[in-house]
């Protein structure tokens, strides 16, 4: 038994760090469930937690690194007061086992992971693309933590967030790389950035803003076209549509899966409307005895809990068993949506339908195999609460990502995106009003044709593909979709079950890295004298 022999329960959105707000019944978070900012379909999610069965010889990667801290400028966009500039302690890791100089004496390139919304050690241990290619390139590996996450917390702690913005974080990385190269006497070393999900967005935006600091970026599953104000507009229903696609025969799932899931929502609502029906729902779905299920709010919370499981499993559509989406707590099977749909492979009704639905969601919520019953109202654990609190601020200021479901083009129920409600919820919960158009205004939306040296990869089965760069932008930006794959699988360690498409994606990325390094070496040479006329 996990947890010291105690019965284990789950709140999927909290335990997996995939929802901004996971409240006990009566906690007052219904607005978030309907149309407010949500981390499960806000950027993640997570994005990297643990390497999943990596092909890796030797100690865990982190033991090949040294931990460091530096005084980083708190506000990059204000002049220093008379008493001096304010700083905070930012954590980073240096991994120099493979760093070497070339025949000409020049130091090798620097591979930098641009940390996103979590403890940076999670990405350090998961980003196999960096580790597996560092020896061939003779590269120094660097993993930098995003401000306000992990141990990189400015003064005032988690309650003082006014300096938590993407532009401040990217400026951190620009300042850090510049100072690090000077400190290591590596001013001419090419620098290649890596990032997945929100980290990929950070990397792409940094290459656009500071092209003299990053010579190229691998941006895996980076949905930079997911914001309000895009032209043409982003489809706010893309996430649910792709999750639904994953549950169809076109993606290898059972034909009855989508119709069963669509039917399940009204079944839950109708049965939970009576005491006897609620009791039957709890029994069919293995819900803990102590958990109440009476009334529309409780039924909706249960529906959200199941919906989030499908959302998360869609991201984890990898061709092998993986513990990436479970934060190392048990394994999801290969192509988990297909496996979930196996419990809904024939037309079902009533308690049989709900039992199948619970088994499907249980692939995620009981990935360890030792959960005796489910508690869909469980409170947030402390670590998840801190991360969610930070992302709450980001999504309520500049990272406004519309998300809706209509129950027609997807397998869920009608949940329109209401910007007014979103903004009102933000004002109530974090005391700030979002600037819905700021991300598009600041980073250019779809108008990024002047950018260069970025690889944008997307997984065919990853719901974030709908907000990612999937069309040709320019000849200096590489865009591709990896067939039959999930969330930034190309950044991960190689696996015996990797498909040809995954291997081809990594090969293309390595080719791009080689080209960028060669270009940077050439550009770092003294320019020729200009002729006098």
Short mmCIF file of C-alpha atoms in Angstrom, two decimals:
data_model
loop_
_atom_site.label_atom_id
_atom_site.label_comp_id
_atom_site.label_asym_id
_atom_site.label_seq_id
_atom_site.Cartn_x
_atom_site.Cartn_y
_atom_site.Cartn_z
CA UNK A 1 0.00 0.00 0.00
CA UNK A 2 1.14 3.53 -0.76
CA UNK A 3 1.27 6.34 1.79
CA UNK A 4 2.44 4.27 4.68
CA UNK A 5 -0.39 1.75 4.37
CA UNK A 6 -3.17 4.31 4.35
CA UNK A 7 -5.90 4.15 1.76
CA UNK A 8 -4.91 6.33 -1.16
CA UNK A 9 -7.35 8.74 -2.79
CA UNK A 10 -6.88 11.09 -5.69
CA UNK A 11 -7.85 14.46 -6.93
CA UNK A 12 -6.58 14.18 -10.45
CA UNK A 13 -6.30 17.87 -11.15
CA UNK A 14 -4.33 18.42 -7.95
CA UNK A 15 -2.27 15.26 -7.69
CA UNK A 16 -1.04 15.61 -11.25
CA UNK A 17 -0.72 19.38 -11.15
CA UNK A 18 -3.18 19.80 -13.97
CA UNK A 19 -5.78 22.18 -12.69
CA UNK A 20 -5.45 25.60 -11.25
CA UNK A 21 -8.06 25.09 -8.57
CA UNK A 22 -9.20 21.78 -7.09
CA UNK A 23 -11.59 22.44 -4.26
CA UNK A 24 -13.45 20.37 -1.78
CA UNK A 25 -17.24 20.45 -2.14
CA UNK A 26 -18.45 23.91 -1.27
CA UNK A 27 -15.02 25.44 -1.92
CA UNK A 28 -16.42 28.03 -4.29
CA UNK A 29 -14.38 27.23 -7.40
CA UNK A 30 -17.20 26.49 -9.81
CA UNK A 31 -16.32 29.46 -12.00
CA UNK A 32 -12.96 27.89 -12.72
CA UNK A 33 -14.61 24.61 -13.62
CA UNK A 34 -16.80 26.33 -16.19
CA UNK A 35 -14.74 28.92 -17.95
CA UNK A 36 -11.95 30.23 -15.79
CA UNK A 37 -8.22 29.70 -16.20
CA UNK A 38 -7.35 26.01 -15.81
CA UNK A 39 -3.94 24.47 -15.69
CA UNK A 40 -4.93 21.10 -17.12
CA UNK A 41 -5.67 22.92 -20.34
CA UNK A 42 -3.50 25.82 -19.33
CA UNK A 43 0.02 25.22 -20.26
CA UNK A 44 1.71 22.48 -18.59
CA UNK A 45 0.94 21.09 -18.12
CA UNK A 46 3.68 19.91 -17.48
CA UNK A 47 5.22 19.64 -18.89
CA UNK A 48 8.20 17.55 -17.73
CA UNK A 49 8.00 15.51 -14.59
CA UNK A 50 10.02 12.32 -14.78
CA UNK A 51 11.78 10.47 -17.55
CA UNK A 52 9.66 7.52 -18.57
CA UNK A 53 11.66 4.32 -18.75
CA UNK A 54 14.64 6.06 -20.33
CA UNK A 55 17.34 4.13 -22.08
CA UNK A 56 20.00 5.54 -19.83
CA UNK A 57 23.16 3.89 -18.55
CA UNK A 58 24.62 5.05 -15.26
CA UNK A 59 23.33 7.26 -12.42
CA UNK A 60 20.25 9.43 -12.54
CA UNK A 61 21.14 12.48 -14.65
CA UNK A 62 20.94 14.93 -11.75
CA UNK A 63 23.93 13.25 -10.09
CA UNK A 64 26.07 14.34 -13.04
CA UNK A 65 25.31 18.00 -12.30
CA UNK A 66 26.25 20.61 -9.72
CA UNK A 67 23.67 22.91 -8.16
CA UNK A 68 24.27 26.66 -8.12
CA UNK A 69 22.50 29.92 -7.24
CA UNK A 70 22.99 33.41 -8.62
CA UNK A 71 21.73 36.88 -7.76
CA UNK A 72 19.34 37.67 -10.58
CA UNK A 73 17.79 41.05 -11.31
CA UNK A 74 14.27 41.21 -9.95
CA UNK A 75 12.92 43.86 -12.32
CA UNK A 76 14.72 44.08 -15.66
CA UNK A 77 12.59 46.95 -16.90
CA UNK A 78 13.15 49.60 -14.22
CA UNK A 79 16.25 51.67 -13.50
CA UNK A 80 18.16 50.88 -10.33
CA UNK A 81 17.27 53.02 -7.29
CA UNK A 82 20.04 54.78 -5.34
CA UNK A 83 20.34 51.86 -2.92
CA UNK A 84 21.03 49.47 -5.77
CA UNK A 85 19.08 46.98 -7.82
CA UNK A 86 16.93 44.35 -6.15
CA UNK A 87 17.83 40.74 -6.85
CA UNK A 88 16.60 37.26 -6.00
CA UNK A 89 18.34 33.91 -5.75
CA UNK A 90 17.84 31.87 -8.94
CA UNK A 91 18.78 28.21 -9.06
CA UNK A 92 20.52 26.48 -11.94
CA UNK A 93 22.43 23.27 -12.63
CA UNK A 94 25.66 22.81 -14.58
CA UNK A 95 26.41 19.39 -16.08
CA UNK A 96 29.88 19.50 -17.63
CA UNK A 97 30.78 15.82 -18.06
CA UNK A 98 30.69 16.12 -21.86
CA UNK A 99 31.90 19.68 -22.35
CA UNK A 100 35.08 19.82 -24.38
CA UNK A 101 36.99 22.10 -26.69
CA UNK A 102 37.34 21.53 -30.41
CA UNK A 103 40.57 21.09 -32.42
CA UNK A 104 40.86 24.85 -32.74
CA UNK A 105 40.71 25.28 -28.97
CA UNK A 106 37.21 26.80 -28.97
CA UNK A 107 34.99 25.57 -26.16
CA UNK A 108 32.04 23.40 -27.02
CA UNK A 109 28.45 24.59 -27.37
CA UNK A 110 26.10 25.19 -24.46
CA UNK A 111 22.72 23.44 -24.32
CA UNK A 112 20.32 25.35 -22.06
CA UNK A 113 16.96 24.07 -20.82
CA UNK A 114 14.76 27.11 -20.22
CA UNK A 115 12.80 26.10 -17.15
CA UNK A 116 9.04 26.31 -17.08
CA UNK A 117 6.33 26.13 -14.45
CA UNK A 118 7.83 23.63 -12.00
CA UNK A 119 10.94 22.60 -10.12
CA UNK A 120 13.72 22.56 -12.73
CA UNK A 121 15.04 19.17 -11.56
CA UNK A 122 11.99 17.57 -13.13
CA UNK A 123 13.12 18.75 -16.56
CA UNK A 124 16.74 17.96 -15.86
CA UNK A 125 15.89 14.30 -15.34
CA UNK A 126 13.51 14.07 -18.30
CA UNK A 127 15.07 15.89 -21.25
CA UNK A 128 16.83 13.00 -22.93
CA UNK A 129 17.32 14.86 -26.21
CA UNK A 130 19.89 17.03 -24.46
CA UNK A 131 21.60 14.25 -22.52
CA UNK A 132 21.86 11.81 -25.39
CA UNK A 133 23.35 14.33 -27.82
CA UNK A 134 25.67 16.24 -25.49
CA UNK A 135 28.57 13.76 -25.91
CA UNK A 136 28.59 14.02 -29.72
CA UNK A 137 28.53 17.81 -29.62
CA UNK A 138 30.87 18.14 -26.63
CA UNK A 139 28.20 20.30 -25.03
CA UNK A 140 27.81 21.80 -21.60
CA UNK A 141 24.31 21.14 -20.22
CA UNK A 142 22.61 23.89 -18.23
CA UNK A 143 19.17 23.78 -16.60
CA UNK A 144 17.84 27.13 -15.35
CA UNK A 145 14.84 27.45 -13.07
CA UNK A 146 11.93 29.78 -13.86
CA UNK A 147 11.41 32.57 -11.36
CA UNK A 148 8.81 31.87 -8.64
CA UNK A 149 8.99 28.09 -9.19
CA UNK A 150 11.01 25.45 -7.36
CA UNK A 151 13.60 27.19 -5.20
CA UNK A 152 13.87 30.38 -7.26
CA UNK A 153 11.51 32.53 -5.23
CA UNK A 154 11.93 36.34 -5.05
CA UNK A 155 11.56 38.28 -1.85
CA UNK A 156 8.04 38.38 -0.51
CA UNK A 157 7.65 34.69 -1.24
CA UNK A 158 4.82 33.13 -3.17
CA UNK A 159 2.42 35.90 -2.14
CA UNK A 160 4.24 38.65 -4.05
CA UNK A 161 3.83 37.94 -7.75
CA UNK A 162 4.03 41.29 -9.49
CA UNK A 163 7.32 40.28 -11.12
CA UNK A 164 6.03 36.92 -12.35
CA UNK A 165 5.78 37.51 -16.10
CA UNK A 166 7.11 35.79 -19.18
CA UNK A 167 9.13 38.83 -20.25
CA UNK A 168 10.84 39.01 -16.84
CA UNK A 169 11.59 35.27 -16.95
CA UNK A 170 13.01 35.50 -20.47
CA UNK A 171 15.13 38.49 -19.44
CA UNK A 172 16.41 36.35 -16.55
CA UNK A 173 17.61 33.77 -19.04
CA UNK A 174 19.18 36.39 -21.30
CA UNK A 175 21.11 37.91 -18.40
CA UNK A 176 22.03 34.48 -17.06
CA UNK A 177 23.44 33.14 -20.34
CA UNK A 178 25.42 36.33 -20.96
CA UNK A 179 26.96 36.25 -17.48
CA UNK A 180 27.59 32.49 -17.54
CA UNK A 181 29.48 32.63 -20.84
CA UNK A 182 31.68 35.42 -19.49
CA UNK A 183 32.30 33.55 -16.24
CA UNK A 184 33.28 30.34 -18.08
CA UNK A 185 35.36 32.20 -20.66
CA UNK A 186 33.08 30.81 -23.33
CA UNK A 187 31.90 34.00 -24.98
CA UNK A 188 32.06 32.45 -28.45
CA UNK A 189 30.33 29.17 -27.56
CA UNK A 190 27.08 28.65 -29.51
CA UNK A 191 24.02 28.41 -27.28
CA UNK A 192 21.07 26.17 -28.14
CA UNK A 193 17.86 26.45 -26.14
CA UNK A 194 15.46 23.62 -25.34
CA UNK A 195 11.96 23.73 -23.91
CA UNK A 196 8.75 21.77 -23.88
CA UNK A 197 5.18 23.06 -23.58
CA UNK A 198 5.34 26.41 -21.73
CA UNK A 199 9.13 26.00 -21.73
CA UNK A 200 8.98 25.67 -25.50
CA UNK A 201 6.95 28.86 -25.69
CA UNK A 202 9.53 30.61 -23.52
CA UNK A 203 12.31 29.32 -25.78
CA UNK A 204 10.65 30.39 -29.02
CA UNK A 205 9.83 33.85 -27.68
CA UNK A 206 13.36 34.27 -26.34
CA UNK A 207 14.86 33.42 -29.74
CA UNK A 208 12.60 36.07 -31.27
CA UNK A 209 13.52 38.72 -28.70
CA UNK A 210 17.16 37.87 -28.03
CA UNK A 211 18.48 36.18 -31.21
CA UNK A 212 22.04 37.26 -30.34
CA UNK A 213 21.90 35.18 -27.14
CA UNK A 214 20.21 31.99 -28.33
CA UNK A 215 21.54 30.65 -31.63
CA UNK A 216 18.61 28.27 -32.04
CA UNK A 217 15.75 26.68 -30.11
CA UNK A 218 14.04 23.30 -30.04
CA UNK A 219 10.46 24.11 -28.99
CA UNK A 220 8.50 20.92 -28.35
CA UNK A 221 4.69 21.12 -28.16
CA UNK A 222 4.78 24.89 -27.69
CA UNK A 223 1.27 26.33 -28.27
CA UNK A 224 2.23 29.92 -28.98
CA UNK A 225 -0.83 30.37 -31.24
CA UNK A 226 -3.36 29.61 -28.53
CA UNK A 227 -4.24 33.13 -27.40
CA UNK A 228 -7.06 35.59 -27.90
CA UNK A 229 -6.38 38.03 -30.72
CA UNK A 230 -4.82 35.60 -33.21
CA UNK A 231 -5.58 36.23 -36.90
CA UNK A 232 -7.22 34.02 -37.93
CA UNK A 233 -8.69 33.41 -34.46
CA UNK A 234 -7.74 30.35 -32.47
CA UNK A 235 -10.53 27.79 -32.15
CA UNK A 236 -11.18 27.69 -28.37
CA UNK A 237 -12.55 24.16 -28.74
CA UNK A 238 -9.42 22.64 -30.26
CA UNK A 239 -8.30 20.87 -27.10
CA UNK A 240 -11.52 18.94 -26.63
CA UNK A 241 -11.72 18.12 -30.32
CA UNK A 242 -8.27 16.53 -30.35
CA UNK A 243 -8.96 14.57 -27.16
CA UNK A 244 -12.09 13.30 -28.87
CA UNK A 245 -10.13 12.43 -32.02
CA UNK A 246 -7.81 10.32 -29.86
CA UNK A 247 -10.87 8.33 -28.73
CA UNK A 248 -11.99 7.47 -32.28
CA UNK A 249 -11.05 4.57 -34.57
CA UNK A 250 -8.94 7.02 -36.62
CA UNK A 251 -6.56 7.11 -33.66
CA UNK A 252 -6.87 3.41 -32.88
CA UNK A 253 -9.65 3.55 -30.28
CA UNK A 254 -12.89 1.59 -30.11
CA UNK A 255 -15.79 2.85 -32.24
CA UNK A 256 -18.20 2.90 -29.30
CA UNK A 257 -15.93 4.99 -27.08
CA UNK A 258 -17.01 8.50 -28.08
CA UNK A 259 -20.77 7.75 -28.09
CA UNK A 260 -20.45 6.12 -24.67
CA UNK A 261 -18.53 9.04 -23.20
CA UNK A 262 -21.01 11.55 -24.62
CA UNK A 263 -23.86 9.60 -23.08
CA UNK A 264 -22.15 9.28 -19.70
CA UNK A 265 -22.49 12.95 -18.74
CA UNK A 266 -26.27 13.04 -18.82
CA UNK A 267 -26.30 9.66 -17.08
CA UNK A 268 -24.27 11.06 -14.18
CA UNK A 269 -26.44 14.16 -13.91
CA UNK A 270 -29.72 12.24 -14.00
CA UNK A 271 -28.69 9.51 -11.58
CA UNK A 272 -26.99 11.88 -9.13
CA UNK A 273 -30.23 13.84 -8.92
CA UNK A 274 -31.73 11.37 -6.48
CA UNK A 275 -30.41 9.79 -3.30
CA UNK A 276 -30.84 6.28 -4.66
CA UNK A 277 -29.28 7.21 -8.00
CA UNK A 278 -26.32 8.92 -6.34
CA UNK A 279 -25.72 5.79 -4.31
CA UNK A 280 -25.70 3.73 -7.49
CA UNK A 281 -23.26 6.12 -9.17
CA UNK A 282 -20.87 5.89 -6.23
CA UNK A 283 -20.96 2.11 -6.24
CA UNK A 284 -20.54 1.82 -10.00
CA UNK A 285 -17.62 4.28 -10.08
CA UNK A 286 -15.92 3.03 -6.87
CA UNK A 287 -16.23 6.38 -5.12
CA UNK A 288 -15.23 6.43 -1.46
CA UNK A 289 -18.08 6.09 1.03
CA UNK A 290 -17.26 9.37 2.75
CA UNK A 291 -17.53 11.38 -0.45
CA UNK A 292 -20.86 13.06 -1.00
CA UNK A 293 -22.59 13.02 -4.36
CA UNK A 294 -25.82 14.92 -4.10
CA UNK A 295 -26.78 17.89 -6.20
CA UNK A 296 -25.71 19.45 -9.46
CA UNK A 297 -22.41 20.85 -8.16
CA UNK A 298 -21.17 17.45 -7.01
CA UNK A 299 -22.24 15.82 -10.25
CA UNK A 300 -20.38 18.50 -12.20
CA UNK A 301 -17.26 17.99 -10.07
CA UNK A 302 -17.36 14.28 -10.84
CA UNK A 303 -17.77 14.99 -14.55
CA UNK A 304 -14.79 17.37 -14.47
CA UNK A 305 -12.72 14.72 -12.70
CA UNK A 306 -13.41 12.20 -15.46
CA UNK A 307 -12.97 14.78 -18.21
CA UNK A 308 -9.58 15.79 -16.82
CA UNK A 309 -8.46 12.16 -16.92
CA UNK A 310 -9.16 11.97 -20.66
CA UNK A 311 -7.42 15.34 -21.16
CA UNK A 312 -4.31 14.16 -19.36
CA UNK A 313 -4.19 10.75 -21.00
CA UNK A 314 -4.44 12.42 -24.41
CA UNK A 315 -1.25 14.31 -23.66
CA UNK A 316 0.39 11.05 -22.61
CA UNK A 317 -0.29 9.21 -25.88
CA UNK A 318 3.11 7.57 -26.10
CA UNK A 319 3.83 4.22 -27.78
CA UNK A 320 5.03 2.65 -24.54
CA UNK A 321 4.07 2.51 -20.86
CA UNK A 322 5.01 5.81 -19.24
CA UNK A 323 5.11 7.42 -15.81
CA UNK A 324 5.55 10.92 -17.24
CA UNK A 325 1.97 12.10 -16.79
CA UNK A 326 1.66 10.51 -13.35
CA UNK A 327 4.62 12.38 -11.91
CA UNK A 328 6.37 9.07 -11.37
CA UNK A 329 3.45 7.56 -9.46
CA UNK A 330 2.67 4.45 -11.45
CA UNK A 331 2.50 3.95 -15.19
CA UNK A 332 -0.02 4.71 -17.88
CA UNK A 333 -0.21 2.02 -20.57
CA UNK A 334 0.95 2.63 -24.11
CA UNK A 335 -1.52 4.89 -25.93
CA UNK A 336 -3.66 5.30 -22.79
CA UNK A 337 -6.74 6.70 -24.55
CA UNK A 338 -6.94 3.51 -26.60
CA UNK A 339 -6.62 1.49 -23.41
CA UNK A 340 -9.26 3.63 -21.67
CA UNK A 341 -11.63 3.14 -24.59
CA UNK A 342 -11.27 -0.64 -24.29
CA UNK A 343 -13.56 -0.38 -21.26
CA UNK A 344 -16.13 1.40 -23.44
CA UNK A 345 -15.80 -0.77 -26.54
CA UNK A 346 -19.47 -1.75 -26.79
CA UNK A 347 -22.69 0.23 -26.31
CA UNK A 348 -23.36 0.64 -22.58
CA UNK A 349 -26.02 2.25 -20.41
CA UNK A 350 -26.69 3.04 -16.76
CA UNK A 351 -24.38 1.62 -14.12
CA UNK A 352 -22.54 -0.49 -16.68
CA UNK A 353 -21.63 2.68 -18.56
CA UNK A 354 -20.46 4.41 -15.39
CA UNK A 355 -18.43 1.40 -14.32
CA UNK A 356 -16.65 1.43 -17.66
CA UNK A 357 -16.09 5.17 -17.39
CA UNK A 358 -14.54 4.73 -13.94
CA UNK A 359 -12.21 2.01 -15.22
CA UNK A 360 -11.17 4.30 -18.04
CA UNK A 361 -10.41 7.21 -15.67
CA UNK A 362 -8.80 4.76 -13.26
CA UNK A 363 -5.95 4.19 -15.67
CA UNK A 364 -4.75 7.61 -14.59
CA UNK A 365 -6.10 7.93 -11.07
CA UNK A 366 -5.13 4.38 -10.09
CA UNK A 367 -1.95 4.08 -12.11
CA UNK A 368 -0.22 2.57 -9.08
CA UNK A 369 -2.86 -0.17 -8.80
CA UNK A 370 -3.36 0.30 -5.05
CA UNK A 371 -6.21 2.83 -4.92
CA UNK A 372 -9.17 1.26 -3.16
CA UNK A 373 -11.64 4.02 -3.93
CA UNK A 374 -11.71 7.42 -5.60
CA UNK A 375 -12.22 10.82 -3.99
CA UNK A 376 -12.88 13.33 -6.75
CA UNK A 377 -13.17 16.14 -4.18
CA UNK A 378 -9.80 15.64 -2.51
CA UNK A 379 -7.93 18.80 -1.59
CA UNK A 380 -4.76 19.99 -3.27
CA UNK A 381 -1.45 18.72 -1.91
CA UNK A 382 0.99 21.43 -0.89
CA UNK A 383 3.44 21.11 -3.78
CA UNK A 384 0.69 21.17 -6.37
CA UNK A 385 -1.02 24.07 -4.63
CA UNK A 386 2.10 26.22 -4.88
CA UNK A 387 2.54 25.55 -8.59
CA UNK A 388 -1.15 26.08 -9.29
CA UNK A 389 -1.07 29.34 -7.35
CA UNK A 390 1.74 30.67 -9.53
CA UNK A 391 0.10 29.55 -12.76
CA UNK A 392 -3.17 31.05 -11.52
CA UNK A 393 -1.42 34.42 -11.50
CA UNK A 394 0.11 33.94 -14.94
CA UNK A 395 -3.15 32.84 -16.54
CA UNK A 396 -4.98 35.73 -14.86
CA UNK A 397 -2.58 38.35 -16.18
CA UNK A 398 -0.93 37.70 -19.56
CA UNK A 399 -1.47 34.00 -20.40
CA UNK A 400 -5.19 34.06 -21.22
CA UNK A 401 -5.93 30.81 -23.06
CA UNK A 402 -9.54 30.31 -24.22
CA UNK A 403 -10.93 26.81 -23.73
CA UNK A 404 -14.43 25.64 -24.55
CA UNK A 405 -16.37 22.43 -25.25
CA UNK A 406 -19.65 22.17 -27.13
CA UNK A 407 -20.66 18.52 -26.75
CA UNK A 408 -21.19 18.24 -30.52
CA UNK A 409 -17.77 18.43 -32.14
CA UNK A 410 -16.28 16.87 -29.03
CA UNK A 411 -17.31 14.13 -26.59
CA UNK A 412 -17.87 16.37 -23.59
CA UNK A 413 -20.71 18.70 -22.60
CA UNK A 414 -21.39 22.33 -23.43
CA UNK A 415 -18.89 24.60 -21.69
CA UNK A 416 -18.52 27.87 -23.63
CA UNK A 417 -15.59 30.17 -22.96
CA UNK A 418 -16.83 33.39 -21.40
CA UNK A 419 -14.15 36.06 -21.24
CA UNK A 420 -16.20 38.32 -18.96
CA UNK A 421 -16.66 35.50 -16.46
CA UNK A 422 -12.98 34.61 -16.77
CA UNK A 423 -11.95 38.17 -15.97
CA UNK A 424 -14.40 38.47 -13.09
CA UNK A 425 -13.07 35.24 -11.60
CA UNK A 426 -9.49 36.49 -11.89
CA UNK A 427 -10.35 39.76 -10.21
CA UNK A 428 -11.98 37.84 -7.35
CA UNK A 429 -9.26 35.23 -6.88
CA UNK A 430 -5.96 37.00 -7.59
CA UNK A 431 -6.96 40.66 -7.50
CA UNK A 432 -5.88 41.34 -11.07
CA UNK A 433 -7.61 41.79 -14.39
CA UNK A 434 -6.19 39.89 -17.37
CA UNK A 435 -4.86 41.68 -20.44
CA UNK A 436 -6.37 39.23 -22.94
CA UNK A 437 -4.52 40.58 -25.98
CA UNK A 438 -1.12 41.05 -24.38
CA UNK A 439 0.45 37.71 -25.36
CA UNK A 440 -0.51 38.24 -28.98
CA UNK A 441 0.60 41.88 -28.91
CA UNK A 442 3.90 41.17 -27.19
CA UNK A 443 5.00 38.07 -29.08
CA UNK A 444 3.43 38.59 -32.50
CA UNK A 445 0.87 35.81 -32.66
CA UNK A 446 1.03 34.20 -36.11
CA UNK A 447 3.16 36.99 -37.56
CA UNK A 448 6.55 35.46 -36.78
CA UNK A 449 7.97 35.20 -40.28
CA UNK A 450 10.99 37.31 -39.34
CA UNK A 451 12.04 34.81 -36.67
CA UNK A 452 14.65 32.15 -37.42
CA UNK A 453 16.37 29.02 -36.13
CA UNK A 454 13.40 27.52 -34.30
CA UNK A 455 12.07 23.97 -34.56
CA UNK A 456 8.40 23.69 -33.65
CA UNK A 457 7.33 20.08 -33.11
CA UNK A 458 3.83 18.84 -32.32
CA UNK A 459 2.41 15.43 -31.50
CA UNK A 460 -0.52 14.27 -33.64
CA UNK A 461 -2.38 13.02 -30.57
CA UNK A 462 -1.35 15.89 -28.27
CA UNK A 463 -4.32 18.24 -27.66
CA UNK A 464 -1.92 21.20 -27.51
CA UNK A 465 -1.23 20.71 -31.20
CA UNK A 466 -4.35 22.80 -31.87
CA UNK A 467 -2.66 25.87 -30.41
CA UNK A 468 0.79 25.18 -31.80
CA UNK A 469 2.66 26.26 -34.91
CA UNK A 470 1.55 23.73 -37.51
CA UNK A 471 1.89 25.64 -40.78
CA UNK A 472 4.86 26.93 -42.76
CA UNK A 473 6.07 30.29 -41.50
CA UNK A 474 9.44 30.76 -43.16
CA UNK A 475 12.32 28.69 -44.53
CA UNK A 476 14.33 29.35 -41.37
CA UNK A 477 11.64 27.93 -39.07
CA UNK A 478 11.11 24.16 -39.11
CA UNK A 479 7.61 22.89 -38.37
CA UNK A 480 6.46 19.28 -38.23
CA UNK A 481 3.88 17.03 -36.60
CA UNK A 482 5.00 13.68 -35.19
CA UNK A 483 2.54 10.98 -36.23
CA UNK A 484 0.79 8.98 -33.50
CA UNK A 485 2.54 10.70 -30.61
CA UNK A 486 1.78 12.77 -27.53
CA UNK A 487 3.14 15.80 -25.67
CA UNK A 488 6.76 16.74 -26.63
CA UNK A 489 7.84 13.09 -26.84
CA UNK A 490 10.80 14.15 -29.00
CA UNK A 491 12.45 15.87 -26.02
CA UNK A 492 12.46 12.69 -23.98
CA UNK A 493 14.91 9.83 -23.66
CA UNK A 494 15.03 7.23 -26.41
CA UNK A 495 12.90 4.16 -25.83
CA UNK A 496 12.90 0.74 -27.52
CA UNK A 497 9.28 1.32 -28.59
CA UNK A 498 9.93 4.67 -30.23
CA UNK A 499 8.23 4.85 -33.62
CA UNK A 500 9.95 5.73 -36.87
CA UNK A 501 8.25 9.13 -36.69
CA UNK A 502 9.70 9.87 -33.25
CA UNK A 503 13.17 8.83 -34.35
CA UNK A 504 12.86 10.92 -37.51
CA UNK A 505 11.81 13.96 -35.46
CA UNK A 506 14.86 13.72 -33.23
CA UNK A 507 17.14 13.21 -36.22
CA UNK A 508 15.75 16.35 -37.83
CA UNK A 509 16.26 18.29 -34.61
CA UNK A 510 19.87 17.11 -34.29
CA UNK A 511 20.49 18.17 -37.90
CA UNK A 512 19.10 21.62 -37.08
CA UNK A 513 21.29 21.88 -33.99
CA UNK A 514 24.39 21.00 -36.05
CA UNK A 515 23.50 23.66 -38.61
CA UNK A 516 22.90 26.32 -35.96
CA UNK A 517 26.20 25.58 -34.21
CA UNK A 518 28.11 25.80 -37.51
CA UNK A 519 26.40 29.09 -38.34
CA UNK A 520 27.17 30.50 -34.90
CA UNK A 521 30.83 29.51 -35.20
CA UNK A 522 31.01 31.31 -38.53
CA UNK A 523 29.21 34.39 -37.22
CA UNK A 524 31.51 34.60 -34.22
CA UNK A 525 34.55 35.15 -36.43
CA UNK A 526 35.75 38.75 -36.89
CA UNK A 527 33.93 40.35 -39.83
CA UNK A 528 35.95 41.35 -42.89
CA UNK A 529 36.90 44.95 -43.40
CA UNK A 530 34.45 46.99 -45.44
CA UNK A 531 35.94 48.44 -48.62
CA UNK A 532 36.43 52.18 -48.83
CA UNK A 533 34.54 53.86 -51.68
#
